[in-house]
mmCIF file of C-alpha atoms and ligand atoms in Angstrom:
data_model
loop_
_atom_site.group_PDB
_atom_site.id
_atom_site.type_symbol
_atom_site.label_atom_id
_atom_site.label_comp_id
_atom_site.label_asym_id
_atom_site.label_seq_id
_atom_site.Cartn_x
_atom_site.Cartn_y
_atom_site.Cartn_z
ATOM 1 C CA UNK A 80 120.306 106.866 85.816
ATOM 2 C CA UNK A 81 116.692 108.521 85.457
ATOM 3 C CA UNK A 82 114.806 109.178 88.128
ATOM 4 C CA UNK A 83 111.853 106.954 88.830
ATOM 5 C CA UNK A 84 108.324 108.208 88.016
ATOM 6 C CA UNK A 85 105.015 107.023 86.791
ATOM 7 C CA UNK A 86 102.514 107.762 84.007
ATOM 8 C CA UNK A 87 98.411 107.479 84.919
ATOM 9 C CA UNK A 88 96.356 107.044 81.781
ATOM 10 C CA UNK A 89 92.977 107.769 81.992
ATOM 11 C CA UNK A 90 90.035 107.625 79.386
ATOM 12 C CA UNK A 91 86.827 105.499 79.561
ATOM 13 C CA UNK A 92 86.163 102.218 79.319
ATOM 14 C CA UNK A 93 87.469 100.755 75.975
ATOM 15 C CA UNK A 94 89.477 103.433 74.784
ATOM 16 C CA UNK A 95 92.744 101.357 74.667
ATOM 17 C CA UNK A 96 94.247 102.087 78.201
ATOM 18 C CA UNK A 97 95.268 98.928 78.384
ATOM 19 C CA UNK A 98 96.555 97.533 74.719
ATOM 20 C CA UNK A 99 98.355 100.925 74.622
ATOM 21 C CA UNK A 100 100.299 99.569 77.796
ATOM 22 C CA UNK A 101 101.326 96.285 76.235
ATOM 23 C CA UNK A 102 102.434 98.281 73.279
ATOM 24 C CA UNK A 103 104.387 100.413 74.760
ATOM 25 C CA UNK A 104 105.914 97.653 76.672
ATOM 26 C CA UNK A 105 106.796 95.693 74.019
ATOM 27 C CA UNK A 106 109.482 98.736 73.361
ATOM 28 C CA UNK A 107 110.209 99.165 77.520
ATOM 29 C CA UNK A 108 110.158 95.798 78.534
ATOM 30 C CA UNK A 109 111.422 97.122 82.265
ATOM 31 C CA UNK A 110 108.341 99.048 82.527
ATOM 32 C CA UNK A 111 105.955 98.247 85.925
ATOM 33 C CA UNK A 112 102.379 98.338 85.562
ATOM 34 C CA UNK A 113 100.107 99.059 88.628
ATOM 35 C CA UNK A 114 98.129 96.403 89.514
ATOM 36 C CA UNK A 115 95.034 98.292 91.161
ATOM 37 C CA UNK A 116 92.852 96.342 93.849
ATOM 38 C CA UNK A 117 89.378 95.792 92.768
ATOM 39 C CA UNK A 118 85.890 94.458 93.838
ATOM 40 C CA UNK A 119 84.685 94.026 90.125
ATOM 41 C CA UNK A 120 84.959 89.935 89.389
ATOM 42 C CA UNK A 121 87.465 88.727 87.274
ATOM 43 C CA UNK A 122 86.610 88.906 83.421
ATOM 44 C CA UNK A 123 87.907 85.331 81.409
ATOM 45 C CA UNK A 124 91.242 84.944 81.090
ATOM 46 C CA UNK A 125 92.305 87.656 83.947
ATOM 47 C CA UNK A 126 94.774 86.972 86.671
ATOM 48 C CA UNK A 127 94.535 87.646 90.369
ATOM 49 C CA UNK A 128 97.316 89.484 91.037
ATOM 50 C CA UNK A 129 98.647 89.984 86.873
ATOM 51 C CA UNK A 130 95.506 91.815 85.768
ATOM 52 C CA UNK A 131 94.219 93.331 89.108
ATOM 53 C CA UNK A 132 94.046 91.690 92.725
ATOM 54 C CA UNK A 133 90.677 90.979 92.860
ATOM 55 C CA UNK A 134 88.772 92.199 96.388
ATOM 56 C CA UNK A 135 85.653 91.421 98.435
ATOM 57 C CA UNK A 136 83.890 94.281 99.578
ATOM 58 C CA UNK A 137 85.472 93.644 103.008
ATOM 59 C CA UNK A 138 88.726 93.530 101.967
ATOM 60 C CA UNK A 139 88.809 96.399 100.114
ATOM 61 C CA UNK A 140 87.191 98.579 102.865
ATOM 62 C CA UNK A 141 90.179 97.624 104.974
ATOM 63 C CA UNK A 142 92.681 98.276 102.833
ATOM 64 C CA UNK A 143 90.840 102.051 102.893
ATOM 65 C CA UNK A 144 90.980 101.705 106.930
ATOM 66 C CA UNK A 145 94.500 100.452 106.733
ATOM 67 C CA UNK A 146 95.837 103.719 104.163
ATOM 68 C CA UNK A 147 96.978 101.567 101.690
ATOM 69 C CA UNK A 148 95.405 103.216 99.165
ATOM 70 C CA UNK A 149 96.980 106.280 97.241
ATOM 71 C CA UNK A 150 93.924 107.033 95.745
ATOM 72 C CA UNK A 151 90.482 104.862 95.304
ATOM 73 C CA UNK A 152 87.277 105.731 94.005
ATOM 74 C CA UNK A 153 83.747 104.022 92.846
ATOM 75 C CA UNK A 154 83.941 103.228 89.303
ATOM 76 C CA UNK A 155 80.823 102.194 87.212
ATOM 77 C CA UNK A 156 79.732 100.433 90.853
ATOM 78 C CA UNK A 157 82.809 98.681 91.559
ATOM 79 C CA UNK A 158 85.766 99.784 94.382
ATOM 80 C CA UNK A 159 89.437 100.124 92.155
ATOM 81 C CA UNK A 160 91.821 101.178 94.163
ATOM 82 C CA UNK A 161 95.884 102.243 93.477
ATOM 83 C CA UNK A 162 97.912 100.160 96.455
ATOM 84 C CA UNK A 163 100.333 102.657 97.910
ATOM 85 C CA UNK A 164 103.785 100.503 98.710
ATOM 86 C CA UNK A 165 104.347 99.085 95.249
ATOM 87 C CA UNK A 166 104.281 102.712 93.490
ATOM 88 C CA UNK A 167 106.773 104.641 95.993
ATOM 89 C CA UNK A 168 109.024 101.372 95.797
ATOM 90 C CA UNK A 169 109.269 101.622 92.096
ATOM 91 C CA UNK A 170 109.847 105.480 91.768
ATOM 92 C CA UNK A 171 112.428 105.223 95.058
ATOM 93 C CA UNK A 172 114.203 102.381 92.755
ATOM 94 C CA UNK A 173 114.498 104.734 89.588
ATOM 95 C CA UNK A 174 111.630 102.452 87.834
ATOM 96 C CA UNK A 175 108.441 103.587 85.503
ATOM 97 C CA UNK A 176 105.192 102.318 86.272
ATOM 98 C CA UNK A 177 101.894 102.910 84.209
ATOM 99 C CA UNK A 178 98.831 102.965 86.114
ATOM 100 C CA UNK A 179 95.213 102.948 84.695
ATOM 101 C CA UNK A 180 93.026 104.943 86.762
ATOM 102 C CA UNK A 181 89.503 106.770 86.285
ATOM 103 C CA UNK A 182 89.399 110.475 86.296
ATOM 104 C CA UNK A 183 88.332 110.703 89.748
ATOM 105 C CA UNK A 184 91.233 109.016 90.805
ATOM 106 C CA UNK A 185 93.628 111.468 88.634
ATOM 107 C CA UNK A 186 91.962 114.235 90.401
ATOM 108 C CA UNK A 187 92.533 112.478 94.212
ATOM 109 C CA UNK A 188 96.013 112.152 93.558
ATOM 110 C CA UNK A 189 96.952 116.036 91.778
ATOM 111 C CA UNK A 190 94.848 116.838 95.064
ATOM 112 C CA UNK A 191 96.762 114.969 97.617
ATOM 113 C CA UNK A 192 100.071 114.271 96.335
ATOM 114 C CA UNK A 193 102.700 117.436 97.141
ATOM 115 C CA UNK A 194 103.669 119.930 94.457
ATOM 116 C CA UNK A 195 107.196 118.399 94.124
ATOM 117 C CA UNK A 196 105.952 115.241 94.160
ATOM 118 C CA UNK A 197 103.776 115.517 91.100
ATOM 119 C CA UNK A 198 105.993 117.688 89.316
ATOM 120 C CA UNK A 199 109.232 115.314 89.853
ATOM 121 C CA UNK A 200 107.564 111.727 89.562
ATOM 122 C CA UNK A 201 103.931 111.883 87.667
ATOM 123 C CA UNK A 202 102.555 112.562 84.202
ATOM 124 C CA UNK A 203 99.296 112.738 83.165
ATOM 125 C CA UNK A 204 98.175 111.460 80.157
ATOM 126 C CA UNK A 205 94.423 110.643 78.409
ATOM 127 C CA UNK A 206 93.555 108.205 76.155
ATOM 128 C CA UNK A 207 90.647 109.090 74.015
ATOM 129 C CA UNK A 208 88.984 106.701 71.491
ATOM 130 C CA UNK A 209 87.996 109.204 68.126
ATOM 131 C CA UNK A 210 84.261 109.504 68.857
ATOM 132 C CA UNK A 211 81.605 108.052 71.101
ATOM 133 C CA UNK A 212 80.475 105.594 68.032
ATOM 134 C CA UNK A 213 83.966 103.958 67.615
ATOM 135 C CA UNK A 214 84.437 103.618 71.764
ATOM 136 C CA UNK A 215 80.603 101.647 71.429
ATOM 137 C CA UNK A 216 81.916 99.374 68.700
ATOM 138 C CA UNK A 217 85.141 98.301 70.199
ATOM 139 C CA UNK A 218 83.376 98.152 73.358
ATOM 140 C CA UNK A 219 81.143 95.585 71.809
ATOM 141 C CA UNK A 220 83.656 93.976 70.036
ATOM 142 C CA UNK A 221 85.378 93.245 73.110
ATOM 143 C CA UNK A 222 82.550 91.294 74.309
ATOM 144 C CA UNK A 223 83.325 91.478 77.914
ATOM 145 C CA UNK A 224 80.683 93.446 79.362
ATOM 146 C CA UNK A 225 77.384 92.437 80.211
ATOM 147 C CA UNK A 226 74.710 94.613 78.030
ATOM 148 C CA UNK A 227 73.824 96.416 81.774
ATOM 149 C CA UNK A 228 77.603 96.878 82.412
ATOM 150 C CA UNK A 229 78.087 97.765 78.878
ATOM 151 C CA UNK A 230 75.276 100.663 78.902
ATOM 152 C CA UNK A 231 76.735 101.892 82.656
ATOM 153 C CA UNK A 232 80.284 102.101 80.544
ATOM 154 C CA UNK A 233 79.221 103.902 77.537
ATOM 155 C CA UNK A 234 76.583 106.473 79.417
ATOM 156 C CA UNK A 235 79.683 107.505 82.231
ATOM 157 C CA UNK A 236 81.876 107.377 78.604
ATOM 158 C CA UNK A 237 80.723 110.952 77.912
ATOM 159 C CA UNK A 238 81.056 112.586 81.077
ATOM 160 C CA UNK A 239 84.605 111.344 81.780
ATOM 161 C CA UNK A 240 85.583 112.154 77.836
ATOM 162 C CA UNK A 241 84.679 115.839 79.526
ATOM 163 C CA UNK A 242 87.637 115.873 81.818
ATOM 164 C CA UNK A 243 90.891 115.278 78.739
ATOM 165 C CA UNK A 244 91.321 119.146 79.361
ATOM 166 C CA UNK A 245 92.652 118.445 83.124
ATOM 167 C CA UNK A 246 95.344 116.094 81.667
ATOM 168 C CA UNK A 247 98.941 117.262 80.288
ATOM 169 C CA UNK A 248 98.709 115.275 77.279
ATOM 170 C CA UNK A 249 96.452 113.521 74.890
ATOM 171 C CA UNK A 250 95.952 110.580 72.935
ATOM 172 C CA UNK A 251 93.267 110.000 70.448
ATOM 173 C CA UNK A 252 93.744 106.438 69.641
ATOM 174 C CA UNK A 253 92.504 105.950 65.998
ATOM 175 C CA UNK A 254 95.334 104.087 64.216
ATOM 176 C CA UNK A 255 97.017 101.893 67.039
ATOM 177 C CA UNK A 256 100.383 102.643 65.910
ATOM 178 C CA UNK A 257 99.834 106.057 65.810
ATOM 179 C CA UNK A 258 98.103 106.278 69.258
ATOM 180 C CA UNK A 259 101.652 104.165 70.499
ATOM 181 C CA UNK A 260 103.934 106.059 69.106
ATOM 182 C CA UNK A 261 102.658 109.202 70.770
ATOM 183 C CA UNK A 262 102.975 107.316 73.855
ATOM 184 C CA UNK A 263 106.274 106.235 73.364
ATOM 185 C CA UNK A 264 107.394 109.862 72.728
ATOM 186 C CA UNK A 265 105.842 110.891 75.755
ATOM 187 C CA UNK A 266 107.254 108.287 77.662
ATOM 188 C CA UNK A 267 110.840 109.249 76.435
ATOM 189 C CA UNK A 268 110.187 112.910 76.578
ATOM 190 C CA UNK A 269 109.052 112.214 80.423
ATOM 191 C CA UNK A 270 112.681 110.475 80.822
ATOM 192 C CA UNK A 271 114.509 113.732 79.406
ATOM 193 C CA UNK A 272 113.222 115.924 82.057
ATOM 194 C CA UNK A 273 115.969 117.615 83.486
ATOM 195 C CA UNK A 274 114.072 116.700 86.955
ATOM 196 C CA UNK A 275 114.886 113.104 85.572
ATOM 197 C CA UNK A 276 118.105 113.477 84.788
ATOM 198 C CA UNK A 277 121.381 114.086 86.122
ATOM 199 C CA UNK A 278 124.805 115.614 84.382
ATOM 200 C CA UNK A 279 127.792 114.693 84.177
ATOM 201 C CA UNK A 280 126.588 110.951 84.440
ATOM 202 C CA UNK A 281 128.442 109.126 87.077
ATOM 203 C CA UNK A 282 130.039 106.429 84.770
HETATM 204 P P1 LIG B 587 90.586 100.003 77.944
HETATM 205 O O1 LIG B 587 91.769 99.343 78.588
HETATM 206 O O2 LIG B 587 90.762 101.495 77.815
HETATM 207 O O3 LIG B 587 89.269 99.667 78.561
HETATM 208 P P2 LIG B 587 91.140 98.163 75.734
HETATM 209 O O4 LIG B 587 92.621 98.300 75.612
HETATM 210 O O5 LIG B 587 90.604 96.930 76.365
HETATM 211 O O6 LIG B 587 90.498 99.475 76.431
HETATM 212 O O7 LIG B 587 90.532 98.336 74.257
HETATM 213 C C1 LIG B 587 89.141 98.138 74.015
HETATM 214 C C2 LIG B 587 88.982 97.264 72.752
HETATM 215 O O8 LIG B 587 89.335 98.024 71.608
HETATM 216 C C3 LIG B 587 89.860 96.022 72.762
HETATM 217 O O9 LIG B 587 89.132 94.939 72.229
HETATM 218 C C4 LIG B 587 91.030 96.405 71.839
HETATM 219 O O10 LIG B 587 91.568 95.292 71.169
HETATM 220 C C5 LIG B 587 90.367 97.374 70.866
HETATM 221 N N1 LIG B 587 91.251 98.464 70.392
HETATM 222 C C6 LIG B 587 92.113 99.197 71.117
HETATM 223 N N2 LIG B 587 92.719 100.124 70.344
HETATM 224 C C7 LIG B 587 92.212 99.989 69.089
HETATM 225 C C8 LIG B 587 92.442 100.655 67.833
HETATM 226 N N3 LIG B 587 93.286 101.673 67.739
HETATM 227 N N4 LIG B 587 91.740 100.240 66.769
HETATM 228 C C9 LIG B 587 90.845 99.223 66.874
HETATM 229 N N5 LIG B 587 90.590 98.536 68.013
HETATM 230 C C10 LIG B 587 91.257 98.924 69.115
HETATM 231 P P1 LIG B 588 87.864 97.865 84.041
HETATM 232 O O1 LIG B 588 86.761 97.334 84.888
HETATM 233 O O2 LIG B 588 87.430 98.055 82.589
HETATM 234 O O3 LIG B 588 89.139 97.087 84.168
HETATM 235 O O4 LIG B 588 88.202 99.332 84.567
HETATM 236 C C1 LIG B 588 87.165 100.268 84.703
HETATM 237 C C2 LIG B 588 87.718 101.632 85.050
HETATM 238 O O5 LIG B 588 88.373 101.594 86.304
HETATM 239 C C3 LIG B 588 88.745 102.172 84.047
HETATM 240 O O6 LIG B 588 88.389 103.524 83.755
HETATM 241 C C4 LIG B 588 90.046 102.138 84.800
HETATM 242 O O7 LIG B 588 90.896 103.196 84.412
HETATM 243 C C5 LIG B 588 89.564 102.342 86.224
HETATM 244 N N1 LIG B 588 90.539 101.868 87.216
HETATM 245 C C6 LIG B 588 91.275 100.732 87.210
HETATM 246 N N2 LIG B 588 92.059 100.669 88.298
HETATM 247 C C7 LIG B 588 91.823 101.798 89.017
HETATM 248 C C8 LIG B 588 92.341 102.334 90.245
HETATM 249 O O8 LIG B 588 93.204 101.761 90.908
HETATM 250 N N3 LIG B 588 91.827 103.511 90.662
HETATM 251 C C9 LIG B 588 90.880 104.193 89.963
HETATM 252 N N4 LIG B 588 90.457 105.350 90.456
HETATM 253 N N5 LIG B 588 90.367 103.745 88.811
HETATM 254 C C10 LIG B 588 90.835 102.555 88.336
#
């Protein structure tokens, strides 16, 4: 059995975090996602507790008070945070989760996490859309931002595109099927690590 570990993807809003991750799941069905806690309201059609657990302010700042945060930071003026418990659980049980965090958060956890830690159960990956034109359109497209929420996403856009350097690997998701199937060899190449694996399998 391989060892448990999870992927971050990072990339701004709209790049395709997030319909890479069904993608790819659609191939891994046993794949976890991290559901992050978050102050932002719930968009239509999102799920307390599928999509994110949705916070009050108060709430959040005591999960921060509690430590049951592995990382959180302040993203286009809303708390998202990465609940601890859930993402040692899966990687004790031999499990991969995918978590979508913002580059600060990346940077938190290659700060805090230990050496071994990150080099036996994390990979980094970021998700880039092919220019700051398409990431505008699709944003649009979407239609789930307010046109102030949209213009906070869009002008932080360019900053965190800065930051893809920091990461291990990179995805520039033009052609969706491309953009998964880089993914998916990432994902599998992730499993192969010899950190992963063990030989002669116990049968
Ligand atoms: P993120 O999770 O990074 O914020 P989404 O996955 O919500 O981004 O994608 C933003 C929008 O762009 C969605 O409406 C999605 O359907 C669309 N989209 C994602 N990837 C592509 C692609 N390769 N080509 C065209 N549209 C895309
Ligand atoms: P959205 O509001 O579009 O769902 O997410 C906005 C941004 O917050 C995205 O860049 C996403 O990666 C980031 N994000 C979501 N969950 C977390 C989290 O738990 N921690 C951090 N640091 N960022 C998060």
């Amino acid at each position: 059995m391989s060892q448990g570990f999870a992927i971050v993807l990072s990339g701004p809003s709209g790049a395709g975090k997030s319909t890479l991750f069904h993608r790819l799941k659609e191939d891994f069905p046993q794949l976890l996602f991290s559901i992050s806690c978050t102050t932002r309201p719930p968009r239509p059609g999102e799920k307390d507790g599928v999509d994110y657990h949705f916070y009050s302010q108060e709430l959040f700042h005591h999960g921060i008070q509690r430590g049951d945060f592995l990382e959180y930071a302040n993203v286009h003026g809303n708390f998202y945070g990465t609940p601890k418990a859930p993402l040692l659980n899966a990687i004790q049980k031999g499990r991969i989760m995918v978590l979508d965090i913002d580059v600060q958060g990346a940077r938190q956890m290659r700060t805090l996490l230990p050496p071994d830690f990150l080099q036996d159960h994390m990979e980094f990956v970021f998700v880039a859309p092919p220019s700051l034109e398409i990431l505008e359109e699709r944003l649009r497209k979407r239609g789930t931002e307010t046109p102030e929420s949209l213009k906070r996403r869009l002008e932080n856009a360019r900053k965190e595109l800065e930051a893809w350097p920091e990461y291990q690997y990179l995805v520039v998701n033009d052609q969706l099927d491309k953009a998964a199937n880089e993914l998916k060899a990432i994902l599998l190449a992730a499993t192969c690590k010899t950190q992963r694996r063990t030989w002669p399998t116990t049968p």
